[in-house]
Amino acid sequence: MAAFLSVPCFPLVPPSSLIPASSRTAYSVRKVRSSRIALSSIRAAAETSSTRQITSLFPKPAEQARTTAQKAKICVLSILAKPEGSEEFFPQGILASCFVDENGLPIISVAKLPEFTSQPKNASVTMLQDGFDQNQAAWITLTGTLTAIEEDKLVPGDKAQFRLTMVQSILFSSNYGEQSIISTEGYMSAEPDPLQDFIAPVANHMNKDHEDDLIRIINHFVPEIIEEGTTLKSAKMIGFDKRGMDLIVSGEHSGGDEHPKSWCQRVPFPFEVLTRKNIKEALVEMTNAVTASS
């Protein structure tokens, strides 16, 4: 029996900048169905499309976590605090701005509150993936010790800043529904995905000028996911990483469904993509493979 992978992929609700204006309302209110994809079939497509093989559909969890943290701008900082008039400690969380240092550890900017003193204290920081619907965004939670940054080292304009150190645990939840516990060493040694800054320009170009090529690529490389009698009508690139690209796909069934089916589709690249030039090379190679087979 073939192994299956449910992929509500990255992201289910794409940034509005990657969706044509005429379609934004439909995408924002319609629940996109996740497809169940034959993992063995997708891997076979990746292996046969090029001698430069990839070994996984997605980057490692630690790499995905570093990418999420690298692009995060908002976090929830949680500590134990005593409410006024109480002798007991209760969890207290506040929304704060954040960025990460060279090791991926968060630096948090917050207002000067009594609960946040210069004394180190245990805390957790949950950082959300920037730019995506909060219900679909990846997130990462790091638990450790919150330490105040000295006044002379503060970024100008911030009221107070803290650094999370002595990290004890890291929990990561990806866009496609998998959660992982990541070691501190593995997280800090991982590299963020190198392609994230290129997603918007590349996706906009592909969706505007090469949507027909994207449809042909799906039909060629992952035909198993298309139900019999269904014709693909639309394919919009919404993201990619060094392992593959993700598309919102819709199709119409010959039976005449009132509403076209839509789902999020992962398509692996034929080789690991590390630069913007590599993205073009991978897409050209995949398009050429489709042309050669027709």
PDB file of C-alpha atoms in Angstrom:
ATOM      1  CA  MET A   1       0.000   0.000   0.000  1.00  0.00           C
ATOM      2  CA  ALA A   2       1.381   3.400  -0.932  1.00  0.00           C
ATOM      3  CA  ALA A   3       2.216   5.867   1.808  1.00  0.00           C
ATOM      4  CA  PHE A   4       0.175   9.051   1.797  1.00  0.00           C
ATOM      5  CA  LEU A   5       0.943  12.520   3.002  1.00  0.00           C
ATOM      6  CA  SER A   6      -1.769  15.059   3.747  1.00  0.00           C
ATOM      7  CA  VAL A   7      -0.385  18.394   2.658  1.00  0.00           C
ATOM      8  CA  PRO A   8      -2.286  21.528   3.609  1.00  0.00           C
ATOM      9  CA  CYS A   9       0.816  23.222   2.308  1.00  0.00           C
ATOM     10  CA  PHE A  10       2.566  26.471   2.753  1.00  0.00           C
ATOM     11  CA  PRO A  11       0.500  28.597   3.065  1.00  0.00           C
ATOM     12  CA  LEU A  12      -3.169  27.616   2.776  1.00  0.00           C
ATOM     13  CA  VAL A  13      -4.214  31.259   2.723  1.00  0.00           C
ATOM     14  CA  PRO A  14      -1.675  33.026   0.495  1.00  0.00           C
ATOM     15  CA  PRO A  15      -0.635  36.665   0.825  1.00  0.00           C
ATOM     16  CA  SER A  16      -3.012  38.910  -1.122  1.00  0.00           C
ATOM     17  CA  SER A  17      -0.094  40.226  -3.172  1.00  0.00           C
ATOM     18  CA  LEU A  18       0.224  36.804  -4.823  1.00  0.00           C
ATOM     19  CA  ILE A  19      -3.461  36.485  -5.734  1.00  0.00           C
ATOM     20  CA  PRO A  20      -5.123  38.441  -8.557  1.00  0.00           C
ATOM     21  CA  ALA A  21      -7.510  41.117  -7.278  1.00  0.00           C
ATOM     22  CA  SER A  22     -10.481  39.454  -8.975  1.00  0.00           C
ATOM     23  CA  SER A  23      -9.869  36.259  -7.005  1.00  0.00           C
ATOM     24  CA  ARG A  24      -8.985  37.572  -3.545  1.00  0.00           C
ATOM     25  CA  THR A  25     -12.471  37.398  -2.068  1.00  0.00           C
ATOM     26  CA  ALA A  26     -12.937  33.820  -3.215  1.00  0.00           C
ATOM     27  CA  TYR A  27      -9.602  32.765  -1.735  1.00  0.00           C
ATOM     28  CA  SER A  28     -10.218  34.554   1.547  1.00  0.00           C
ATOM     29  CA  VAL A  29     -13.588  32.947   2.260  1.00  0.00           C
ATOM     30  CA  ARG A  30     -13.212  29.524   0.680  1.00  0.00           C
ATOM     31  CA  LYS A  31     -11.690  26.743   2.720  1.00  0.00           C
ATOM     32  CA  VAL A  32      -9.055  25.244   0.471  1.00  0.00           C
ATOM     33  CA  ARG A  33      -9.197  21.491   0.579  1.00  0.00           C
ATOM     34  CA  SER A  34      -5.984  19.690   1.360  1.00  0.00           C
ATOM     35  CA  SER A  35      -5.076  16.942  -1.055  1.00  0.00           C
ATOM     36  CA  ARG A  36      -3.889  13.497  -0.053  1.00  0.00           C
ATOM     37  CA  ILE A  37      -0.849  12.897  -2.163  1.00  0.00           C
ATOM     38  CA  ALA A  38       0.886   9.605  -2.880  1.00  0.00           C
ATOM     39  CA  LEU A  39       4.272  10.313  -1.323  1.00  0.00           C
ATOM     40  CA  SER A  40       5.932   7.545  -3.300  1.00  0.00           C
ATOM     41  CA  SER A  41       4.611   8.975  -6.576  1.00  0.00           C
ATOM     42  CA  ILE A  42       5.907  12.464  -5.857  1.00  0.00           C
ATOM     43  CA  ARG A  43       9.315  11.146  -4.865  1.00  0.00           C
ATOM     44  CA  ALA A  44       9.417   9.077  -8.024  1.00  0.00           C
ATOM     45  CA  ALA A  45       8.700  12.170 -10.088  1.00  0.00           C
ATOM     46  CA  ALA A  46      11.529  14.018  -8.364  1.00  0.00           C
ATOM     47  CA  GLU A  47      13.942  11.148  -8.898  1.00  0.00           C
ATOM     48  CA  THR A  48      13.157  10.550 -12.579  1.00  0.00           C
ATOM     49  CA  SER A  49      13.056  14.185 -13.646  1.00  0.00           C
ATOM     50  CA  SER A  50      16.779  14.760 -13.142  1.00  0.00           C
ATOM     51  CA  THR A  51      20.027  13.048 -12.279  1.00  0.00           C
ATOM     52  CA  ARG A  52      20.399  15.705  -9.573  1.00  0.00           C
ATOM     53  CA  GLN A  53      18.072  14.100  -7.058  1.00  0.00           C
ATOM     54  CA  ILE A  54      16.506  15.543  -3.929  1.00  0.00           C
ATOM     55  CA  THR A  55      15.832  13.251  -0.995  1.00  0.00           C
ATOM     56  CA  SER A  56      12.990  14.995   0.805  1.00  0.00           C
ATOM     57  CA  LEU A  57       9.835  16.891  -0.076  1.00  0.00           C
ATOM     58  CA  PHE A  58      10.575  19.569   2.513  1.00  0.00           C
ATOM     59  CA  PRO A  59      13.577  21.087   4.290  1.00  0.00           C
ATOM     60  CA  LYS A  60      14.448  19.629   7.685  1.00  0.00           C
ATOM     61  CA  PRO A  61      12.261  20.831  10.585  1.00  0.00           C
ATOM     62  CA  ALA A  62      15.192  22.734  12.119  1.00  0.00           C
ATOM     63  CA  GLU A  63      15.711  24.595   8.831  1.00  0.00           C
ATOM     64  CA  GLN A  64      12.021  25.412   8.552  1.00  0.00           C
ATOM     65  CA  ALA A  65      12.030  26.628  12.154  1.00  0.00           C
ATOM     66  CA  ARG A  66      15.021  28.895  11.534  1.00  0.00           C
ATOM     67  CA  THR A  67      13.304  30.303   8.437  1.00  0.00           C
ATOM     68  CA  THR A  68      10.126  31.018  10.406  1.00  0.00           C
ATOM     69  CA  ALA A  69      12.078  32.741  13.175  1.00  0.00           C
ATOM     70  CA  GLN A  70      14.216  34.710  10.736  1.00  0.00           C
ATOM     71  CA  LYS A  71      11.167  36.306   9.117  1.00  0.00           C
ATOM     72  CA  ALA A  72       9.121  36.784  12.315  1.00  0.00           C
ATOM     73  CA  LYS A  73       8.235  40.294  13.452  1.00  0.00           C
ATOM     74  CA  ILE A  74       5.613  39.540  16.111  1.00  0.00           C
ATOM     75  CA  CYS A  75       5.798  37.197  19.081  1.00  0.00           C
ATOM     76  CA  VAL A  76       3.932  36.276  22.254  1.00  0.00           C
ATOM     77  CA  LEU A  77       6.148  36.542  25.317  1.00  0.00           C
ATOM     78  CA  SER A  78       4.919  34.458  28.261  1.00  0.00           C
ATOM     79  CA  ILE A  79       6.128  34.554  31.863  1.00  0.00           C
ATOM     80  CA  LEU A  80       4.816  33.659  35.305  1.00  0.00           C
ATOM     81  CA  ALA A  81       3.631  36.740  37.203  1.00  0.00           C
ATOM     82  CA  LYS A  82       1.612  37.582  40.303  1.00  0.00           C
ATOM     83  CA  PRO A  83      -1.563  39.545  39.571  1.00  0.00           C
ATOM     84  CA  GLU A  84      -2.105  42.487  41.896  1.00  0.00           C
ATOM     85  CA  GLY A  85      -3.473  41.278  45.240  1.00  0.00           C
ATOM     86  CA  SER A  86      -2.617  37.630  44.567  1.00  0.00           C
ATOM     87  CA  GLU A  87      -0.012  35.430  46.204  1.00  0.00           C
ATOM     88  CA  GLU A  88      -0.008  32.945  43.360  1.00  0.00           C
ATOM     89  CA  PHE A  89       1.791  33.023  40.042  1.00  0.00           C
ATOM     90  CA  PHE A  90      -0.160  32.744  36.805  1.00  0.00           C
ATOM     91  CA  PRO A  91       0.943  32.630  33.156  1.00  0.00           C
ATOM     92  CA  GLN A  92       0.958  36.061  31.562  1.00  0.00           C
ATOM     93  CA  GLY A  93       1.477  36.641  27.847  1.00  0.00           C
ATOM     94  CA  ILE A  94       1.922  39.871  25.955  1.00  0.00           C
ATOM     95  CA  LEU A  95       2.217  40.654  22.267  1.00  0.00           C
ATOM     96  CA  ALA A  96       5.599  42.128  21.384  1.00  0.00           C
ATOM     97  CA  SER A  97       7.824  42.909  18.430  1.00  0.00           C
ATOM     98  CA  CYS A  98      10.866  40.724  17.884  1.00  0.00           C
ATOM     99  CA  PHE A  99      13.775  39.765  15.698  1.00  0.00           C
ATOM    100  CA  VAL A 100      16.461  37.112  16.030  1.00  0.00           C
ATOM    101  CA  ASP A 101      20.219  37.191  16.397  1.00  0.00           C
ATOM    102  CA  GLU A 102      22.748  35.278  14.292  1.00  0.00           C
ATOM    103  CA  ASN A 103      21.918  32.071  16.188  1.00  0.00           C
ATOM    104  CA  GLY A 104      18.161  32.390  15.682  1.00  0.00           C
ATOM    105  CA  LEU A 105      17.529  33.366  19.323  1.00  0.00           C
ATOM    106  CA  PRO A 106      14.847  36.016  19.854  1.00  0.00           C
ATOM    107  CA  ILE A 107      15.356  39.586  20.958  1.00  0.00           C
ATOM    108  CA  ILE A 108      12.065  41.046  22.199  1.00  0.00           C
ATOM    109  CA  SER A 109      11.023  44.680  22.474  1.00  0.00           C
ATOM    110  CA  VAL A 110       8.349  45.445  25.100  1.00  0.00           C
ATOM    111  CA  ALA A 111       7.039  48.348  27.127  1.00  0.00           C
ATOM    112  CA  LYS A 112       8.583  48.821  30.571  1.00  0.00           C
ATOM    113  CA  LEU A 113       6.202  46.932  32.836  1.00  0.00           C
ATOM    114  CA  PRO A 114       6.684  45.916  36.479  1.00  0.00           C
ATOM    115  CA  GLU A 115       6.658  42.238  35.493  1.00  0.00           C
ATOM    116  CA  PHE A 116       9.620  42.762  33.168  1.00  0.00           C
ATOM    117  CA  THR A 117      12.541  43.688  35.378  1.00  0.00           C
ATOM    118  CA  SER A 118      16.276  43.363  34.900  1.00  0.00           C
ATOM    119  CA  GLN A 119      16.252  40.126  36.872  1.00  0.00           C
ATOM    120  CA  PRO A 120      16.492  36.987  34.676  1.00  0.00           C
ATOM    121  CA  LYS A 121      13.367  34.833  34.688  1.00  0.00           C
ATOM    122  CA  ASN A 122      12.028  31.775  32.918  1.00  0.00           C
ATOM    123  CA  ALA A 123       9.934  32.549  29.838  1.00  0.00           C
ATOM    124  CA  SER A 124       8.696  31.217  26.541  1.00  0.00           C
ATOM    125  CA  VAL A 125       8.578  33.096  23.249  1.00  0.00           C
ATOM    126  CA  THR A 126       6.235  32.077  20.416  1.00  0.00           C
ATOM    127  CA  MET A 127       7.103  33.639  17.055  1.00  0.00           C
ATOM    128  CA  LEU A 128       4.631  33.622  14.161  1.00  0.00           C
ATOM    129  CA  GLN A 129       5.536  33.391  10.503  1.00  0.00           C
ATOM    130  CA  ASP A 130       5.269  36.826   8.981  1.00  0.00           C
ATOM    131  CA  GLY A 131       2.964  37.618   6.066  1.00  0.00           C
ATOM    132  CA  PHE A 132       0.419  34.807   6.337  1.00  0.00           C
ATOM    133  CA  ASP A 133      -3.005  34.273   7.837  1.00  0.00           C
ATOM    134  CA  GLN A 134      -2.540  33.627  11.561  1.00  0.00           C
ATOM    135  CA  ASN A 135      -4.521  30.384  11.397  1.00  0.00           C
ATOM    136  CA  GLN A 136      -2.177  28.967   8.761  1.00  0.00           C
ATOM    137  CA  ALA A 137       1.160  30.503   9.719  1.00  0.00           C
ATOM    138  CA  ALA A 138       3.987  28.346  10.958  1.00  0.00           C
ATOM    139  CA  TRP A 139       5.123  29.086  14.504  1.00  0.00           C
ATOM    140  CA  ILE A 140       8.000  28.307  16.807  1.00  0.00           C
ATOM    141  CA  THR A 141       8.087  28.347  20.614  1.00  0.00           C
ATOM    142  CA  LEU A 142      11.375  28.611  22.472  1.00  0.00           C
ATOM    143  CA  THR A 143      11.538  28.175  26.261  1.00  0.00           C
ATOM    144  CA  GLY A 144      14.485  29.525  28.224  1.00  0.00           C
ATOM    145  CA  THR A 145      15.703  32.384  30.386  1.00  0.00           C
ATOM    146  CA  LEU A 146      14.684  35.979  29.687  1.00  0.00           C
ATOM    147  CA  THR A 147      17.531  38.437  30.282  1.00  0.00           C
ATOM    148  CA  ALA A 148      17.402  42.212  30.002  1.00  0.00           C
ATOM    149  CA  ILE A 149      19.727  43.861  27.489  1.00  0.00           C
ATOM    150  CA  GLU A 150      21.884  46.578  28.989  1.00  0.00           C
ATOM    151  CA  GLU A 151      20.693  50.122  28.388  1.00  0.00           C
ATOM    152  CA  ASP A 152      23.767  51.122  26.387  1.00  0.00           C
ATOM    153  CA  LYS A 153      23.171  48.250  23.960  1.00  0.00           C
ATOM    154  CA  LEU A 154      19.511  48.916  23.232  1.00  0.00           C
ATOM    155  CA  VAL A 155      18.291  49.584  19.713  1.00  0.00           C
ATOM    156  CA  PRO A 156      17.348  53.304  19.591  1.00  0.00           C
ATOM    157  CA  GLY A 157      13.623  53.950  20.012  1.00  0.00           C
ATOM    158  CA  ASP A 158      12.765  50.752  21.863  1.00  0.00           C
ATOM    159  CA  LYS A 159      11.504  51.112  25.443  1.00  0.00           C
ATOM    160  CA  ALA A 160      13.032  47.881  26.736  1.00  0.00           C
ATOM    161  CA  GLN A 161      14.642  44.853  25.184  1.00  0.00           C
ATOM    162  CA  PHE A 162      15.172  41.314  26.368  1.00  0.00           C
ATOM    163  CA  ARG A 163      17.084  38.373  25.010  1.00  0.00           C
ATOM    164  CA  LEU A 164      16.101  34.717  25.421  1.00  0.00           C
ATOM    165  CA  THR A 165      19.091  32.675  26.535  1.00  0.00           C
ATOM    166  CA  MET A 166      19.786  29.224  27.960  1.00  0.00           C
ATOM    167  CA  VAL A 167      17.123  27.696  25.703  1.00  0.00           C
ATOM    168  CA  GLN A 168      15.703  24.485  27.184  1.00  0.00           C
ATOM    169  CA  SER A 169      13.192  23.395  24.554  1.00  0.00           C
ATOM    170  CA  ILE A 170      12.021  24.275  21.045  1.00  0.00           C
ATOM    171  CA  LEU A 171       8.654  23.313  19.538  1.00  0.00           C
ATOM    172  CA  PHE A 172       7.947  23.982  15.869  1.00  0.00           C
ATOM    173  CA  SER A 173       4.670  23.735  13.941  1.00  0.00           C
ATOM    174  CA  SER A 174       4.884  23.887  10.163  1.00  0.00           C
ATOM    175  CA  ASN A 175       2.418  25.250   7.616  1.00  0.00           C
ATOM    176  CA  TYR A 176       1.438  21.747   6.599  1.00  0.00           C
ATOM    177  CA  GLY A 177       0.423  20.526  10.044  1.00  0.00           C
ATOM    178  CA  GLU A 178       3.451  18.697  11.410  1.00  0.00           C
ATOM    179  CA  GLN A 179       4.900  19.495  14.827  1.00  0.00           C
ATOM    180  CA  SER A 180       8.481  18.773  15.825  1.00  0.00           C
ATOM    181  CA  ILE A 181      10.574  19.017  18.974  1.00  0.00           C
ATOM    182  CA  ILE A 182      13.939  20.385  17.885  1.00  0.00           C
ATOM    183  CA  SER A 183      17.182  20.252  19.808  1.00  0.00           C
ATOM    184  CA  THR A 184      18.796  23.568  20.658  1.00  0.00           C
ATOM    185  CA  GLU A 185      22.015  22.500  18.959  1.00  0.00           C
ATOM    186  CA  GLY A 186      20.197  21.408  15.815  1.00  0.00           C
ATOM    187  CA  TYR A 187      18.227  24.639  15.673  1.00  0.00           C
ATOM    188  CA  MET A 188      21.196  26.945  16.176  1.00  0.00           C
ATOM    189  CA  SER A 189      23.334  25.123  13.616  1.00  0.00           C
ATOM    190  CA  ALA A 190      20.599  25.073  10.946  1.00  0.00           C
ATOM    191  CA  GLU A 191      20.480  27.676   8.190  1.00  0.00           C
ATOM    192  CA  PRO A 192      17.322  29.618   7.218  1.00  0.00           C
ATOM    193  CA  ASP A 193      16.015  28.873   3.729  1.00  0.00           C
ATOM    194  CA  PRO A 194      17.941  31.107   1.300  1.00  0.00           C
ATOM    195  CA  LEU A 195      15.023  31.791  -1.050  1.00  0.00           C
ATOM    196  CA  GLN A 196      12.398  33.536   1.072  1.00  0.00           C
ATOM    197  CA  ASP A 197      13.181  37.046  -0.171  1.00  0.00           C
ATOM    198  CA  PHE A 198      12.529  35.920  -3.754  1.00  0.00           C
ATOM    199  CA  ILE A 199       9.066  34.408  -3.281  1.00  0.00           C
ATOM    200  CA  ALA A 200       6.983  37.502  -4.064  1.00  0.00           C
ATOM    201  CA  PRO A 201       8.750  38.577  -7.310  1.00  0.00           C
ATOM    202  CA  VAL A 202       9.104  35.044  -8.672  1.00  0.00           C
ATOM    203  CA  ALA A 203       5.532  34.014  -7.788  1.00  0.00           C
ATOM    204  CA  ASN A 204       4.075  37.194  -9.243  1.00  0.00           C
ATOM    205  CA  HIS A 205       5.986  36.621 -12.483  1.00  0.00           C
ATOM    206  CA  MET A 206       5.002  32.961 -12.776  1.00  0.00           C
ATOM    207  CA  ASN A 207       1.338  33.617 -11.987  1.00  0.00           C
ATOM    208  CA  LYS A 208       1.111  36.486 -14.452  1.00  0.00           C
ATOM    209  CA  ASP A 209       3.093  35.088 -17.393  1.00  0.00           C
ATOM    210  CA  HIS A 210       3.458  31.320 -16.947  1.00  0.00           C
ATOM    211  CA  GLU A 211       0.320  29.907 -15.339  1.00  0.00           C
ATOM    212  CA  ASP A 212      -0.163  27.529 -18.283  1.00  0.00           C
ATOM    213  CA  ASP A 213       3.328  26.137 -17.632  1.00  0.00           C
ATOM    214  CA  LEU A 214       2.484  25.570 -13.954  1.00  0.00           C
ATOM    215  CA  ILE A 215      -0.631  23.613 -14.935  1.00  0.00           C
ATOM    216  CA  ARG A 216       1.400  21.505 -17.363  1.00  0.00           C
ATOM    217  CA  ILE A 217       4.024  20.836 -14.680  1.00  0.00           C
ATOM    218  CA  ILE A 218       1.385  19.539 -12.255  1.00  0.00           C
ATOM    219  CA  ASN A 219      -0.224  17.354 -14.929  1.00  0.00           C
ATOM    220  CA  HIS A 220       3.174  15.885 -15.792  1.00  0.00           C
ATOM    221  CA  PHE A 221       4.907  15.462 -12.424  1.00  0.00           C
ATOM    222  CA  VAL A 222       2.018  14.622 -10.063  1.00  0.00           C
ATOM    223  CA  PRO A 223      -0.809  13.268 -12.264  1.00  0.00           C
ATOM    224  CA  GLU A 224      -1.914  10.869  -9.512  1.00  0.00           C
ATOM    225  CA  ILE A 225      -3.486  13.675  -7.490  1.00  0.00           C
ATOM    226  CA  ILE A 226      -5.876  14.677 -10.268  1.00  0.00           C
ATOM    227  CA  GLU A 227      -9.190  12.849 -10.031  1.00  0.00           C
ATOM    228  CA  GLU A 228     -10.431  11.100 -13.147  1.00  0.00           C
ATOM    229  CA  GLY A 229     -12.572  13.459 -15.173  1.00  0.00           C
ATOM    230  CA  THR A 230     -11.057  16.576 -13.594  1.00  0.00           C
ATOM    231  CA  THR A 231      -9.403  19.256 -15.713  1.00  0.00           C
ATOM    232  CA  LEU A 232      -7.046  21.728 -14.070  1.00  0.00           C
ATOM    233  CA  LYS A 233      -8.156  25.291 -14.693  1.00  0.00           C
ATOM    234  CA  SER A 234      -5.869  27.318 -12.469  1.00  0.00           C
ATOM    235  CA  ALA A 235      -2.517  27.034 -10.707  1.00  0.00           C
ATOM    236  CA  LYS A 236      -1.094  29.886  -8.624  1.00  0.00           C
ATOM    237  CA  MET A 237       2.351  29.700  -7.070  1.00  0.00           C
ATOM    238  CA  ILE A 238       2.156  30.801  -3.440  1.00  0.00           C
ATOM    239  CA  GLY A 239       5.555  29.825  -2.090  1.00  0.00           C
ATOM    240  CA  PHE A 240       8.663  27.720  -2.422  1.00  0.00           C
ATOM    241  CA  ASP A 241      11.782  26.654  -0.598  1.00  0.00           C
ATOM    242  CA  LYS A 242      14.933  24.864  -1.668  1.00  0.00           C
ATOM    243  CA  ARG A 243      13.075  21.523  -1.956  1.00  0.00           C
ATOM    244  CA  GLY A 244       9.974  22.442  -3.932  1.00  0.00           C
ATOM    245  CA  MET A 245       7.130  24.821  -4.679  1.00  0.00           C
ATOM    246  CA  ASP A 246       3.575  25.120  -3.413  1.00  0.00           C
ATOM    247  CA  LEU A 247       0.576  26.070  -5.530  1.00  0.00           C
ATOM    248  CA  ILE A 248      -3.118  26.742  -5.072  1.00  0.00           C
ATOM    249  CA  VAL A 249      -4.753  24.566  -7.728  1.00  0.00           C
ATOM    250  CA  SER A 250      -8.347  24.425  -8.923  1.00  0.00           C
ATOM    251  CA  GLY A 251     -10.052  22.097 -11.350  1.00  0.00           C
ATOM    252  CA  GLU A 252     -13.445  21.377 -12.870  1.00  0.00           C
ATOM    253  CA  HIS A 253     -15.000  17.929 -13.070  1.00  0.00           C
ATOM    254  CA  SER A 254     -16.694  16.725 -16.211  1.00  0.00           C
ATOM    255  CA  GLY A 255     -19.767  16.018 -14.078  1.00  0.00           C
ATOM    256  CA  GLY A 256     -20.324  19.751 -13.822  1.00  0.00           C
ATOM    257  CA  ASP A 257     -19.692  20.589 -10.154  1.00  0.00           C
ATOM    258  CA  GLU A 258     -21.210  23.900  -9.160  1.00  0.00           C
ATOM    259  CA  HIS A 259     -17.985  24.992  -7.459  1.00  0.00           C
ATOM    260  CA  PRO A 260     -14.529  24.023  -8.796  1.00  0.00           C
ATOM    261  CA  LYS A 261     -12.405  22.001  -6.396  1.00  0.00           C
ATOM    262  CA  SER A 262      -9.393  23.811  -4.975  1.00  0.00           C
ATOM    263  CA  TRP A 263      -6.448  22.444  -3.076  1.00  0.00           C
ATOM    264  CA  CYS A 264      -2.878  23.190  -2.153  1.00  0.00           C
ATOM    265  CA  GLN A 265      -0.297  21.190  -4.074  1.00  0.00           C
ATOM    266  CA  ARG A 266       3.341  20.495  -3.308  1.00  0.00           C
ATOM    267  CA  VAL A 267       5.569  19.906  -6.346  1.00  0.00           C
ATOM    268  CA  PRO A 268       9.211  18.975  -5.664  1.00  0.00           C
ATOM    269  CA  PHE A 269      12.029  20.604  -7.571  1.00  0.00           C
ATOM    270  CA  PRO A 270      14.253  18.244  -9.596  1.00  0.00           C
ATOM    271  CA  PHE A 271      17.294  19.368  -7.581  1.00  0.00           C
ATOM    272  CA  GLU A 272      18.077  21.449  -4.529  1.00  0.00           C
ATOM    273  CA  VAL A 273      17.558  25.131  -5.256  1.00  0.00           C
ATOM    274  CA  LEU A 274      19.801  27.568  -3.393  1.00  0.00           C
ATOM    275  CA  THR A 275      19.824  30.792  -5.439  1.00  0.00           C
ATOM    276  CA  ARG A 276      17.400  32.854  -7.495  1.00  0.00           C
ATOM    277  CA  LYS A 277      19.228  31.660 -10.601  1.00  0.00           C
ATOM    278  CA  ASN A 278      18.624  28.066  -9.483  1.00  0.00           C
ATOM    279  CA  ILE A 279      14.875  28.756  -9.266  1.00  0.00           C
ATOM    280  CA  LYS A 280      14.797  29.690 -12.946  1.00  0.00           C
ATOM    281  CA  GLU A 281      16.981  26.696 -13.849  1.00  0.00           C
ATOM    282  CA  ALA A 282      14.667  24.304 -11.985  1.00  0.00           C
ATOM    283  CA  LEU A 283      11.496  25.710 -13.563  1.00  0.00           C
ATOM    284  CA  VAL A 284      13.058  25.670 -17.051  1.00  0.00           C
ATOM    285  CA  GLU A 285      14.190  22.070 -16.560  1.00  0.00           C
ATOM    286  CA  MET A 286      10.724  21.010 -15.445  1.00  0.00           C
ATOM    287  CA  THR A 287       9.055  22.861 -18.342  1.00  0.00           C
ATOM    288  CA  ASN A 288      11.473  21.277 -20.821  1.00  0.00           C
ATOM    289  CA  ALA A 289      10.742  17.827 -19.387  1.00  0.00           C
ATOM    290  CA  VAL A 290       7.019  18.421 -19.936  1.00  0.00           C
ATOM    291  CA  THR A 291       7.625  19.592 -23.513  1.00  0.00           C
ATOM    292  CA  ALA A 292       9.867  16.629 -24.301  1.00  0.00           C
ATOM    293  CA  SER A 293       7.220  14.175 -23.118  1.00  0.00           C
ATOM    294  CA  SER A 294       4.387  15.649 -25.168  1.00  0.00           C
TER     295      SER A 294
END
